[in-house]
Amino acid sequence: MSDYLDPANEELLKDFFDEAQGQVALLEQNILALENDPENREAVDEIFRAAHTLKGGAATVEMTELAEFTHIIEDVLDQIRDDKLKVDDQVVDTLLKAIDITRTMLEERLSGGVYQDDTTAIVDALHSLTSSDKSSALPAAKDKSTGKAAAADTRDLTEYELLELKGAADPGSAIYLVRVSFNEDNPMNSVGGVQVFAALKEVGTILQTSPDFNELLEDNFFPIVDYYLASKENEEKIKSASSIDEVVNKSEIKVLTIEETAAAVAEPVSIEQEIAEQAEKKKTSPVKKPSAYGSVLRVDSSRIDLLLNLVSETIITKATFNLISDKFGKILQGFRQSEILFREKLTHLFNSLPDNLVENGNGDSLSNIKRMITERSEEILNIFDLFHGNLKENIDKFRDTAQSLGRITSDLQEGVMQIRMVPISQLFSRFPRLVRDLARNLDKDVKLIIEGEDTELDKSVVEDLVDPLVHCVRNSLDHGVETPEERIKAGKDTQGKIELSAHNEGNLIVIKISDDGKGIDVNSIRRKAVERGIIHPNKNLSEIEAFNLIFEAGFSTASKITNISGRGVGLNVVKKQVEKLNGSVSIWTEMGKGSTFTIKLPLTLAIIQGMLVRVGKEIYAIPVSSVIESLRLKTSDIKMLDHYEVFDLRDDVLSLIRLDRLFRIETEQKGNYHFIIVVGSEDKKVGLMIDSLIGEEDVVIKPLKDRYTNSPGIAGATILGDGTVSLILDVGQLLDYGLKSGMDERKEREMAFR
């Protein structure tokens, strides 16, 4: 047997927590499905399988409180599966509360603790679902288990089997028969055999069990189990390991020697009846917190196969480059030999010229001398023909191989990105429960529609999207969807709708949260903005500008503060978090018909397309998704307005940020024209003044550490092809920080001149 059952095995715990969290999510998802369709047998079976898997896994890693609590949930699910319990609102509410406690138990264990809160109320509620006598359902299960145990009772070993066990044992180990009698009153009696197996494995090697170990893994109770153990430990230590409080009634040990006959082996070991009350239940001690539980990705094996194929192509390409490199070395050696020959022949030619001139004086024709010099010159020039041909051939091979490497690298990049991609259903699956509970709290009837849940997104983006989507959904529920009475007055169905959808647009993912509620009153937004001094009473706002005011900090149109919304915090958090992910958020609304939040995000945060710009001697990268346009601007077109530098762009006045001043970079800006990069979104944009524009390039984002993590306006760094480090600009922060910094700096300069 492997170390898989070792509760201190960190790899086992990682697998368990990942699996357990998935099972809890599956439980909640199918309970909600059962609420909508109580006759859904597939959901019932799925719920029972998930609960049983969770219980068995928790018992395997000795998380007793979780295993026992899940066992009680399983009793209720068993009644539902056998059509002895009708699914209604009370059943669903109780099961969901139990699932919440199960999730909290997991979180406690994950953080290194043990759940200590009182569960009496929820346990009583679960028992009340099955019977007025909370233990009435248990005896039937026990009787069934006992019947199974009788059919698979222990048996005696033959002498030959004993010899086989002796041969399988380590040298110097004794073979023990450990016969264990289990407590039938233990709520977890069906996994007691596995618990003792795990305990005995710590003191030796288990050679065989009777009943077979596979039967012990099934959900059946066996009153007696025999373990054949090879161990170098003494009997007292083995007995201590096999005696588990409230699980084991009695354990007896006998040493088996090779001289014993089969009859001796078959001699029954007496089992005394339990004569004392069970000891007071021990509190489960906290498990040692594992060193780290990183997030786990489940990846389709076909994607791994693709990467392996690409890696093999990379290795082949590497070998090709090695051959080309060797060939270049040989060509260089040939060039040196040709160079030596060239010098020798050239020297010989020049040395022969005086003799030729003498021969000319002696009557030799000038044409003969000229022909001789031409022949020798051609011979000298042809010395490098072989070198030239070999060099051209090798350069062509190098270019072809470099192109092949470029293709493989692109495919490899895409393949690695695909591994990080997870379906957004992992995020969307949280919302059916959220919408259900909030709708009940608000006395509203709301149906959640989910579309595009197979759309894939970078896992890191999914994890950071939870809060923004929760705030948007809560806003739609509280402010958007009306109560049934209000909907009837408006001529609508009593049941409101919230639609959560996702789809791809190029390198972006678009997430929409729509409702069919009352929409947003633009006039109400204007009044609130004037009351809070955000805008002047005479200020004319377009509808888009008015809608975007709800993303300002502290802004809310709610008439009262509730525990759901009304404090003006949520949508501001949405905007900041989405901009942190290099995305954008917008809202569309129509009075009486509803509202739609639209969030646009890059598919991945690891590699982005960047616009490289130069400021002084520094190179910066601006995410292309934030770049609106680039232009050249005359110095005379830059104006001052309330301490801001601004310029006109097609009848729109934009603020100007000089990056050299913002980052305190020495630069020489000469001439009448400046390069400007317009960044931001349609509703809020700004111009960045740079020295020159280099071009677009895929950049790998490297996070900044230590004192650089809080540098305003900087999202990270990347390494360019020549090894230069380039900082990546955070456009969202620049929009907020740059304007304020620029204004403060100008005020300081003005004060200095006074």
Short mmCIF file of C-alpha atoms in Angstrom, two decimals, residues 7-479:
data_model
loop_
_atom_site.label_atom_id
_atom_site.label_comp_id
_atom_site.label_asym_id
_atom_site.label_seq_id
_atom_site.Cartn_x
_atom_site.Cartn_y
_atom_site.Cartn_z
CA PRO A 7 -2.95 11.98 6.93
CA ALA A 8 0.32 13.92 7.29
CA ASN A 9 1.12 13.56 3.59
CA GLU A 10 1.04 17.08 2.16
CA GLU A 11 0.41 15.86 -1.38
CA LEU A 12 -2.57 13.89 -0.09
CA LEU A 13 -3.92 16.94 1.73
CA LYS A 14 -3.55 19.12 -1.36
CA ASP A 15 -5.51 16.58 -3.39
CA PHE A 16 -8.10 16.23 -0.64
CA PHE A 17 -8.76 19.96 -0.25
CA ASP A 18 -9.01 20.45 -4.00
CA GLU A 19 -11.37 17.51 -4.36
CA ALA A 20 -13.38 18.42 -1.24
CA GLN A 21 -13.99 22.00 -2.37
CA GLY A 22 -15.21 20.68 -5.70
CA GLN A 23 -17.54 18.22 -3.96
CA VAL A 24 -18.99 20.98 -1.74
CA ALA A 25 -19.63 23.15 -4.80
CA LEU A 26 -21.24 20.16 -6.52
CA LEU A 27 -23.46 19.57 -3.49
CA GLU A 28 -24.67 23.17 -3.45
CA GLN A 29 -25.20 23.27 -7.21
CA ASN A 30 -27.33 20.11 -7.26
CA ILE A 31 -29.33 21.05 -4.17
CA LEU A 32 -30.34 24.25 -5.95
CA ALA A 33 -31.21 22.18 -9.03
CA LEU A 34 -33.30 19.91 -6.82
CA GLU A 35 -35.16 22.94 -5.45
CA ASN A 36 -36.27 23.85 -8.97
CA ASP A 37 -37.06 20.24 -9.90
CA PRO A 38 -37.69 17.94 -6.88
CA GLU A 39 -38.11 14.96 -9.23
CA ASN A 40 -34.62 15.32 -10.69
CA ARG A 41 -33.21 11.85 -9.91
CA GLU A 42 -29.89 12.65 -11.56
CA ALA A 43 -29.38 15.56 -9.16
CA VAL A 44 -30.26 13.34 -6.18
CA ASP A 45 -27.75 10.68 -7.23
CA GLU A 46 -25.07 13.33 -7.85
CA ILE A 47 -25.67 14.88 -4.41
CA PHE A 48 -25.40 11.52 -2.69
CA ARG A 49 -22.21 10.59 -4.55
CA ALA A 50 -20.62 13.92 -3.69
CA ALA A 51 -21.53 13.62 0.01
CA HIS A 52 -20.28 10.04 0.19
CA THR A 53 -17.00 10.94 -1.52
CA LEU A 54 -16.51 13.90 0.83
CA LYS A 55 -17.21 11.77 3.90
CA GLY A 56 -14.81 9.02 2.85
CA GLY A 57 -12.06 11.48 1.98
CA ALA A 58 -12.42 13.31 5.30
CA ALA A 59 -12.21 10.04 7.23
CA THR A 60 -9.14 9.01 5.26
CA VAL A 61 -7.23 12.14 6.31
CA GLU A 62 -8.62 11.88 9.86
CA MET A 63 -10.78 15.00 9.75
CA THR A 64 -13.31 13.42 12.07
CA GLU A 65 -15.57 16.43 12.65
CA LEU A 66 -16.08 16.84 8.90
CA ALA A 67 -16.60 13.14 8.25
CA GLU A 68 -19.16 12.76 11.04
CA PHE A 69 -21.09 15.87 10.06
CA THR A 70 -21.18 14.81 6.41
CA HIS A 71 -22.41 11.40 7.52
CA ILE A 72 -25.46 13.08 9.09
CA ILE A 73 -26.09 14.98 5.85
CA GLU A 74 -25.79 11.69 3.99
CA ASP A 75 -28.56 10.19 6.15
CA VAL A 76 -30.93 12.91 4.94
CA LEU A 77 -29.85 12.43 1.33
CA ASP A 78 -30.38 8.68 1.70
CA GLN A 79 -33.98 9.34 2.76
CA ILE A 80 -34.49 11.56 -0.29
CA ARG A 81 -32.96 8.95 -2.59
CA ASP A 82 -35.28 6.25 -1.19
CA ASP A 83 -38.31 8.54 -1.65
CA LYS A 84 -38.89 8.59 2.11
CA LEU A 85 -38.40 12.35 2.32
CA LYS A 86 -40.09 14.93 0.10
CA VAL A 87 -37.98 17.84 -1.07
CA ASP A 88 -39.49 21.17 0.01
CA ASP A 89 -38.25 24.62 1.03
CA GLN A 90 -37.45 23.44 4.57
CA VAL A 91 -35.34 20.55 3.31
CA VAL A 92 -33.45 22.74 0.84
CA ASP A 93 -32.84 25.51 3.40
CA THR A 94 -31.57 23.03 5.98
CA LEU A 95 -29.28 21.27 3.51
CA LEU A 96 -27.83 24.57 2.27
CA LYS A 97 -27.11 25.67 5.85
CA ALA A 98 -25.39 22.32 6.43
CA ILE A 99 -23.34 22.81 3.25
CA ASP A 100 -22.27 26.24 4.52
CA ILE A 101 -21.01 24.65 7.75
CA THR A 102 -19.23 21.96 5.76
CA ARG A 103 -17.50 24.64 3.71
CA THR A 104 -16.49 26.48 6.89
CA MET A 105 -15.08 23.24 8.34
CA LEU A 106 -12.94 22.86 5.23
CA GLU A 107 -11.73 26.44 5.46
CA GLU A 108 -10.78 25.95 9.11
CA ARG A 109 -8.75 22.85 8.26
CA LEU A 110 -7.15 24.61 5.32
CA SER A 111 -5.97 27.39 7.65
CA GLY A 112 -4.56 24.84 10.10
CA GLY A 113 -7.36 24.82 12.67
CA VAL A 114 -10.39 22.71 13.56
CA TYR A 115 -14.03 23.81 13.49
CA GLN A 116 -15.11 24.29 17.12
CA ASP A 117 -18.52 25.99 16.81
CA ASP A 118 -21.62 24.30 18.19
CA THR A 119 -23.46 22.35 15.49
CA THR A 120 -26.26 21.07 17.73
CA ALA A 121 -28.96 23.20 16.11
CA ILE A 122 -28.20 22.19 12.52
CA VAL A 123 -27.67 18.53 13.52
CA ASP A 124 -31.08 18.51 15.24
CA ALA A 125 -32.60 20.14 12.15
CA LEU A 126 -31.10 17.44 9.92
CA HIS A 127 -32.32 14.65 12.20
CA SER A 128 -35.80 16.19 12.33
CA LEU A 129 -36.04 15.84 8.55
CA THR A 130 -35.69 12.08 8.68
CA SER A 131 -37.68 11.24 11.83
CA SER A 132 -38.90 12.59 15.12
CA ASP A 133 -36.54 10.05 16.67
CA LYS A 134 -33.23 11.26 15.27
CA SER A 135 -31.62 7.83 15.43
CA SER A 136 -34.47 5.94 13.83
CA ALA A 137 -32.88 5.87 10.42
CA LEU A 138 -29.59 4.56 11.75
CA PRO A 139 -30.51 0.99 12.82
CA ALA A 140 -31.73 0.07 9.35
CA ALA A 141 -28.43 1.10 7.90
CA LYS A 142 -26.62 -0.86 10.57
CA ASP A 143 -28.70 -3.98 10.01
CA LYS A 144 -27.95 -3.78 6.33
CA SER A 145 -24.27 -3.31 7.05
CA THR A 146 -24.20 -6.19 9.53
CA GLY A 147 -25.79 -8.48 7.00
CA LYS A 148 -23.10 -7.56 4.53
CA ALA A 149 -20.45 -8.19 7.12
CA ALA A 150 -21.78 -11.64 7.87
CA ALA A 151 -21.52 -12.52 4.21
CA ALA A 152 -17.91 -11.36 4.12
CA ASP A 153 -16.82 -12.69 7.51
CA THR A 154 -13.20 -13.39 8.39
CA ARG A 155 -11.65 -16.69 7.28
CA ASP A 156 -8.65 -18.80 8.26
CA LEU A 157 -5.39 -18.89 6.36
CA THR A 158 -3.98 -22.08 4.94
CA GLU A 159 -0.40 -23.07 5.68
CA TYR A 160 0.56 -22.21 2.12
CA GLU A 161 -0.94 -18.72 2.43
CA LEU A 162 0.97 -18.21 5.67
CA LEU A 163 4.20 -19.17 3.88
CA GLU A 164 3.40 -16.60 1.17
CA LEU A 165 2.91 -13.89 3.79
CA LYS A 166 6.22 -14.79 5.41
CA GLY A 167 7.96 -14.49 2.03
CA ALA A 168 6.42 -11.06 1.43
CA ALA A 169 7.51 -9.68 4.81
CA ASP A 170 10.74 -7.75 5.30
CA PRO A 171 13.65 -9.73 6.83
CA GLY A 172 13.55 -9.58 10.60
CA SER A 173 9.82 -8.75 10.73
CA ALA A 174 7.34 -10.84 12.67
CA ILE A 175 3.88 -11.59 11.28
CA TYR A 176 0.96 -10.62 13.50
CA LEU A 177 -2.72 -11.38 13.27
CA VAL A 178 -4.52 -8.28 14.55
CA ARG A 179 -8.19 -9.03 15.06
CA VAL A 180 -10.27 -5.89 15.61
CA SER A 181 -13.85 -5.66 16.85
CA PHE A 182 -15.56 -2.40 15.80
CA ASN A 183 -18.11 -0.23 17.61
CA GLU A 184 -21.43 -0.48 15.79
CA ASP A 185 -22.79 2.64 17.52
CA ASN A 186 -20.14 4.84 15.97
CA PRO A 187 -21.83 7.14 13.38
CA MET A 188 -18.82 6.51 11.12
CA ASN A 189 -18.82 2.74 11.58
CA SER A 190 -18.58 2.10 7.83
CA VAL A 191 -15.11 3.65 7.59
CA GLY A 192 -13.65 2.22 10.81
CA GLY A 193 -11.83 -0.51 8.94
CA VAL A 194 -9.99 2.06 6.81
CA GLN A 195 -9.08 4.14 9.87
CA VAL A 196 -7.45 1.15 11.59
CA PHE A 197 -5.72 0.23 8.32
CA ALA A 198 -4.14 3.71 8.20
CA ALA A 199 -3.11 3.47 11.86
CA LEU A 200 -1.51 0.02 11.54
CA LYS A 201 0.37 1.08 8.44
CA GLU A 202 2.38 3.43 10.67
CA VAL A 203 3.85 0.50 12.64
CA GLY A 204 4.44 -2.01 9.86
CA THR A 205 3.39 -3.38 6.49
CA ILE A 206 -0.14 -4.71 6.07
CA LEU A 207 0.13 -7.87 3.99
CA GLN A 208 -3.53 -8.82 3.85
CA THR A 209 -6.93 -8.04 5.35
CA SER A 210 -10.03 -10.14 5.82
CA PRO A 211 -12.47 -8.95 4.48
CA ASP A 212 -10.49 -7.67 1.52
CA PHE A 213 -9.39 -4.02 1.61
CA ASN A 214 -11.59 -3.13 -1.38
CA GLU A 215 -14.60 -4.26 0.64
CA LEU A 216 -13.49 -2.08 3.54
CA LEU A 217 -13.56 0.93 1.22
CA GLU A 218 -17.23 0.33 0.46
CA ASP A 219 -19.92 1.92 2.63
CA ASN A 220 -20.52 -1.17 4.81
CA PHE A 221 -20.01 -1.98 8.46
CA PHE A 222 -17.92 -5.05 9.37
CA PRO A 223 -18.05 -6.04 13.07
CA ILE A 224 -14.71 -7.92 12.92
CA VAL A 225 -11.74 -7.36 10.61
CA ASP A 226 -8.48 -9.34 10.57
CA TYR A 227 -5.25 -7.54 9.64
CA TYR A 228 -2.13 -9.58 8.81
CA LEU A 229 0.73 -7.27 9.71
CA ALA A 230 4.49 -7.59 9.20
CA SER A 231 6.25 -5.46 11.78
CA LYS A 232 9.43 -5.10 13.84
CA GLU A 233 7.53 -3.31 16.61
CA ASN A 234 6.40 -4.96 19.85
CA GLU A 235 2.84 -6.07 20.55
CA GLU A 236 2.07 -3.17 22.88
CA LYS A 237 2.81 -0.56 20.20
CA ILE A 238 0.75 -2.48 17.63
CA LYS A 239 -2.15 -2.79 20.07
CA SER A 240 -1.96 0.92 20.83
CA ALA A 241 -2.05 1.78 17.13
CA SER A 242 -5.08 -0.41 16.46
CA SER A 243 -7.09 0.89 19.45
CA ILE A 244 -8.97 3.97 18.29
CA ASP A 245 -11.38 5.55 20.75
CA GLU A 246 -15.09 5.18 19.89
CA VAL A 247 -14.16 3.27 16.73
CA VAL A 248 -12.72 0.03 18.13
CA ASN A 249 -14.27 -2.07 20.89
CA LYS A 250 -11.45 -4.56 21.21
CA SER A 251 -8.25 -5.53 19.43
CA GLU A 252 -6.31 -8.74 20.04
CA ILE A 253 -2.92 -9.66 18.64
CA LYS A 254 -1.30 -13.01 17.99
CA VAL A 255 2.15 -13.77 16.57
CA LEU A 256 2.03 -16.23 13.68
CA THR A 257 5.08 -18.49 13.28
CA ILE A 258 5.97 -20.62 10.31
CA GLU A 259 5.86 -23.77 12.43
CA GLU A 260 2.20 -23.34 13.17
CA THR A 261 -0.16 -25.52 11.20
CA ALA A 262 -3.21 -24.30 9.44
CA ALA A 263 -5.27 -25.53 12.35
CA ALA A 264 -3.24 -23.46 14.72
CA VAL A 265 -3.75 -20.46 12.50
CA ALA A 266 -7.41 -21.23 12.36
CA GLU A 267 -7.70 -21.35 16.13
CA PRO A 268 -10.24 -18.66 16.95
CA VAL A 269 -9.16 -15.67 18.91
CA SER A 270 -11.75 -14.85 21.53
CA ILE A 271 -13.32 -11.42 21.44
CA GLU A 272 -14.50 -10.15 24.77
CA GLN A 273 -17.70 -8.22 24.95
CA GLU A 274 -17.40 -4.52 25.57
CA ILE A 275 -17.83 -4.10 29.36
CA ALA A 276 -17.35 -0.36 29.79
CA GLU A 277 -18.91 2.78 28.42
CA GLN A 278 -17.12 4.47 25.59
CA ALA A 279 -14.53 7.03 26.73
CA GLU A 280 -15.41 10.68 26.45
CA LYS A 281 -14.96 11.83 22.93
CA LYS A 282 -11.56 13.32 22.32
CA LYS A 283 -11.40 16.68 20.72
CA THR A 284 -9.71 16.43 17.40
CA SER A 285 -6.36 18.12 17.60
CA PRO A 286 -5.49 20.57 14.85
CA VAL A 287 -3.49 19.10 12.04
CA LYS A 288 -0.16 20.60 11.19
CA LYS A 289 -0.68 23.28 8.63
CA PRO A 290 0.90 22.26 5.33
CA SER A 291 3.66 24.47 4.06
CA ALA A 292 1.58 25.88 1.22
CA TYR A 293 -1.53 25.03 -0.76
CA GLY A 294 -1.22 26.71 -4.11
CA SER A 295 -4.19 27.02 -6.37
CA VAL A 296 -4.73 23.84 -8.38
CA LEU A 297 -5.48 23.72 -12.09
CA ARG A 298 -7.25 20.80 -13.71
CA VAL A 299 -5.94 20.61 -17.25
CA ASP A 300 -7.22 18.59 -20.19
CA SER A 301 -4.61 15.96 -21.04
CA SER A 302 -4.81 16.91 -24.73
CA ARG A 303 -3.36 20.32 -23.85
CA ILE A 304 -0.46 18.67 -22.06
CA ASP A 305 0.08 16.41 -25.08
CA LEU A 306 0.22 19.49 -27.31
CA LEU A 307 2.90 21.04 -25.10
CA LEU A 308 4.92 17.83 -25.16
CA ASN A 309 4.79 17.80 -28.96
CA LEU A 310 5.91 21.42 -29.05
CA VAL A 311 8.73 20.70 -26.62
CA SER A 312 9.88 17.82 -28.83
CA GLU A 313 9.85 20.19 -31.84
CA THR A 314 11.85 22.68 -29.79
CA ILE A 315 14.46 20.01 -29.04
CA ILE A 316 14.70 19.17 -32.75
CA THR A 317 15.09 22.87 -33.56
CA LYS A 318 17.78 23.15 -30.90
CA ALA A 319 19.67 20.30 -32.56
CA THR A 320 19.33 22.06 -35.91
CA PHE A 321 20.75 25.26 -34.42
CA ASN A 322 23.67 23.25 -33.02
CA LEU A 323 24.41 21.90 -36.50
CA ILE A 324 24.15 25.39 -38.00
CA SER A 325 26.46 26.71 -35.29
CA ASP A 326 29.00 23.97 -36.07
CA LYS A 327 28.70 24.77 -39.77
CA PHE A 328 29.37 28.46 -39.05
CA GLY A 329 32.50 27.39 -37.20
CA LYS A 330 33.70 25.36 -40.17
CA ILE A 331 32.84 28.22 -42.56
CA LEU A 332 34.85 30.61 -40.38
CA GLN A 333 37.77 28.19 -40.46
CA GLY A 334 37.47 27.99 -44.27
CA PHE A 335 37.36 31.79 -44.44
CA ARG A 336 40.63 32.04 -42.52
CA GLN A 337 42.29 29.51 -44.87
CA SER A 338 40.97 31.44 -47.89
CA GLU A 339 42.23 34.66 -46.34
CA ILE A 340 45.73 33.18 -45.97
CA LEU A 341 45.67 31.92 -49.55
CA PHE A 342 44.38 35.33 -50.70
CA ARG A 343 47.27 37.13 -49.02
CA GLU A 344 49.81 34.70 -50.47
CA LYS A 345 48.53 35.03 -54.04
CA LEU A 346 48.13 38.79 -53.73
CA THR A 347 51.69 39.09 -52.43
CA HIS A 348 52.94 36.86 -55.26
CA LEU A 349 51.09 39.02 -57.78
CA PHE A 350 52.61 42.26 -56.53
CA ASN A 351 56.06 40.68 -56.30
CA SER A 352 55.86 39.53 -59.93
CA LEU A 353 54.98 42.99 -61.29
CA PRO A 354 58.63 44.28 -61.44
CA ASP A 355 59.70 41.16 -63.34
CA ASN A 356 56.83 41.65 -65.77
CA LEU A 357 57.88 45.22 -66.38
CA VAL A 358 61.46 44.03 -67.09
CA GLU A 359 60.12 41.45 -69.54
CA ASN A 360 58.15 44.22 -71.23
CA GLY A 361 61.38 46.15 -71.66
CA ASN A 362 62.93 43.07 -73.21
CA GLY A 363 60.29 42.97 -75.89
CA ASP A 364 57.44 40.99 -74.31
CA SER A 365 54.10 42.45 -75.42
CA LEU A 366 52.07 44.52 -72.98
CA SER A 367 48.94 42.52 -73.84
CA ASN A 368 50.57 39.31 -72.61
CA ILE A 369 51.50 40.95 -69.33
CA LYS A 370 47.97 42.36 -68.97
CA ARG A 371 46.44 38.94 -69.69
CA MET A 372 48.67 37.33 -67.10
CA ILE A 373 47.74 39.92 -64.42
CA THR A 374 44.00 39.54 -65.22
CA GLU A 375 44.16 35.73 -64.91
CA ARG A 376 45.96 35.92 -61.60
CA SER A 377 43.50 38.57 -60.31
CA GLU A 378 40.49 36.40 -61.23
CA GLU A 379 42.13 33.46 -59.53
CA ILE A 380 42.59 35.59 -56.40
CA LEU A 381 38.98 36.80 -56.48
CA ASN A 382 37.63 33.24 -56.90
CA ILE A 383 39.34 32.16 -53.69
CA PHE A 384 36.26 33.32 -51.68
CA ASP A 385 33.61 31.74 -53.95
CA LEU A 386 33.42 28.56 -51.88
CA PHE A 387 33.23 30.57 -48.64
CA HIS A 388 30.51 32.79 -50.09
CA GLY A 389 28.42 29.81 -51.22
CA ASN A 390 28.71 27.96 -47.91
CA LEU A 391 27.93 31.13 -45.94
CA LYS A 392 24.83 31.93 -48.02
CA GLU A 393 23.57 28.34 -47.71
CA ASN A 394 24.04 28.34 -43.93
CA ILE A 395 22.40 31.75 -43.50
CA ASP A 396 19.36 30.49 -45.42
CA LYS A 397 19.17 27.47 -43.10
CA PHE A 398 19.52 29.77 -40.09
CA ARG A 399 16.65 31.97 -41.28
CA ASP A 400 14.40 28.97 -41.94
CA THR A 401 15.17 27.48 -38.53
CA ALA A 402 14.62 30.86 -36.82
CA GLN A 403 11.21 31.11 -38.50
CA SER A 404 10.40 27.59 -37.36
CA LEU A 405 11.47 28.50 -33.83
CA GLY A 406 9.29 31.60 -33.95
CA ARG A 407 6.29 29.48 -34.93
CA ILE A 408 6.99 26.92 -32.21
CA THR A 409 7.48 29.67 -29.62
CA SER A 410 4.16 31.26 -30.56
CA ASP A 411 2.40 27.88 -30.35
CA LEU A 412 4.15 27.16 -27.06
CA GLN A 413 3.07 30.52 -25.68
CA GLU A 414 -0.50 29.89 -26.74
CA GLY A 415 -0.36 26.36 -25.30
CA VAL A 416 0.88 27.56 -21.93
CA MET A 417 -1.78 30.25 -21.89
CA GLN A 418 -4.38 27.58 -22.65
CA ILE A 419 -3.23 25.66 -19.58
CA ARG A 420 -3.91 28.73 -17.43
CA MET A 421 -7.35 29.13 -18.99
CA VAL A 422 -10.32 27.85 -17.00
CA PRO A 423 -14.02 27.97 -17.85
CA ILE A 424 -15.74 30.96 -16.32
CA SER A 425 -18.34 28.52 -14.99
CA GLN A 426 -16.02 28.18 -11.99
CA LEU A 427 -16.98 31.77 -11.21
CA PHE A 428 -20.58 31.78 -12.42
CA SER A 429 -21.44 28.68 -10.34
CA ARG A 430 -21.29 30.84 -7.18
CA PHE A 431 -24.20 33.02 -8.19
CA PRO A 432 -27.27 30.74 -8.17
CA ARG A 433 -26.96 30.47 -4.39
CA LEU A 434 -26.20 34.19 -4.01
CA VAL A 435 -29.21 35.23 -6.09
CA ARG A 436 -31.49 32.77 -4.27
CA ASP A 437 -30.55 33.97 -0.80
CA LEU A 438 -30.61 37.70 -1.65
CA ALA A 439 -33.93 37.41 -3.48
CA ARG A 440 -35.47 35.80 -0.41
CA ASN A 441 -34.00 38.46 1.82
CA LEU A 442 -35.51 41.19 -0.39
CA ASP A 443 -38.86 39.37 -0.87
CA LYS A 444 -38.32 39.27 -4.62
CA ASP A 445 -38.88 36.52 -7.13
CA VAL A 446 -35.81 36.42 -9.36
CA LYS A 447 -34.65 33.93 -11.97
CA LEU A 448 -30.95 33.77 -12.80
CA ILE A 449 -30.02 32.96 -16.40
CA ILE A 450 -26.41 31.99 -17.11
CA GLU A 451 -24.99 31.93 -20.64
CA GLY A 452 -21.50 31.39 -22.04
CA GLU A 453 -20.24 29.56 -18.96
CA ASP A 454 -17.83 27.56 -21.16
CA THR A 455 -15.99 30.76 -22.10
CA GLU A 456 -12.40 30.47 -20.89
CA LEU A 457 -10.42 33.04 -18.97
CA ASP A 458 -7.04 33.19 -17.23
CA LYS A 459 -7.34 31.67 -13.76
CA SER A 460 -5.71 34.67 -12.11
CA VAL A 461 -8.33 36.93 -13.71
CA VAL A 462 -11.16 34.65 -12.56
CA GLU A 463 -9.96 34.83 -8.96
CA ASP A 464 -9.88 38.66 -9.05
CA LEU A 465 -13.30 38.94 -10.68
CA VAL A 466 -15.31 37.54 -7.76
CA ASP A 467 -15.87 40.82 -5.91
CA PRO A 468 -16.72 42.96 -8.97
CA LEU A 469 -19.34 40.49 -10.20
CA VAL A 470 -20.82 40.03 -6.73
CA HIS A 471 -21.24 43.80 -6.38
CA CYS A 472 -22.88 44.08 -9.81
CA VAL A 473 -25.30 41.23 -9.15
CA ARG A 474 -26.20 42.60 -5.72
CA ASN A 475 -26.79 46.02 -7.26
CA SER A 476 -29.09 44.55 -9.91
CA LEU A 477 -31.02 42.65 -7.26
CA ASP A 478 -31.38 45.52 -4.82
CA HIS A 479 -31.71 48.55 -7.11
#
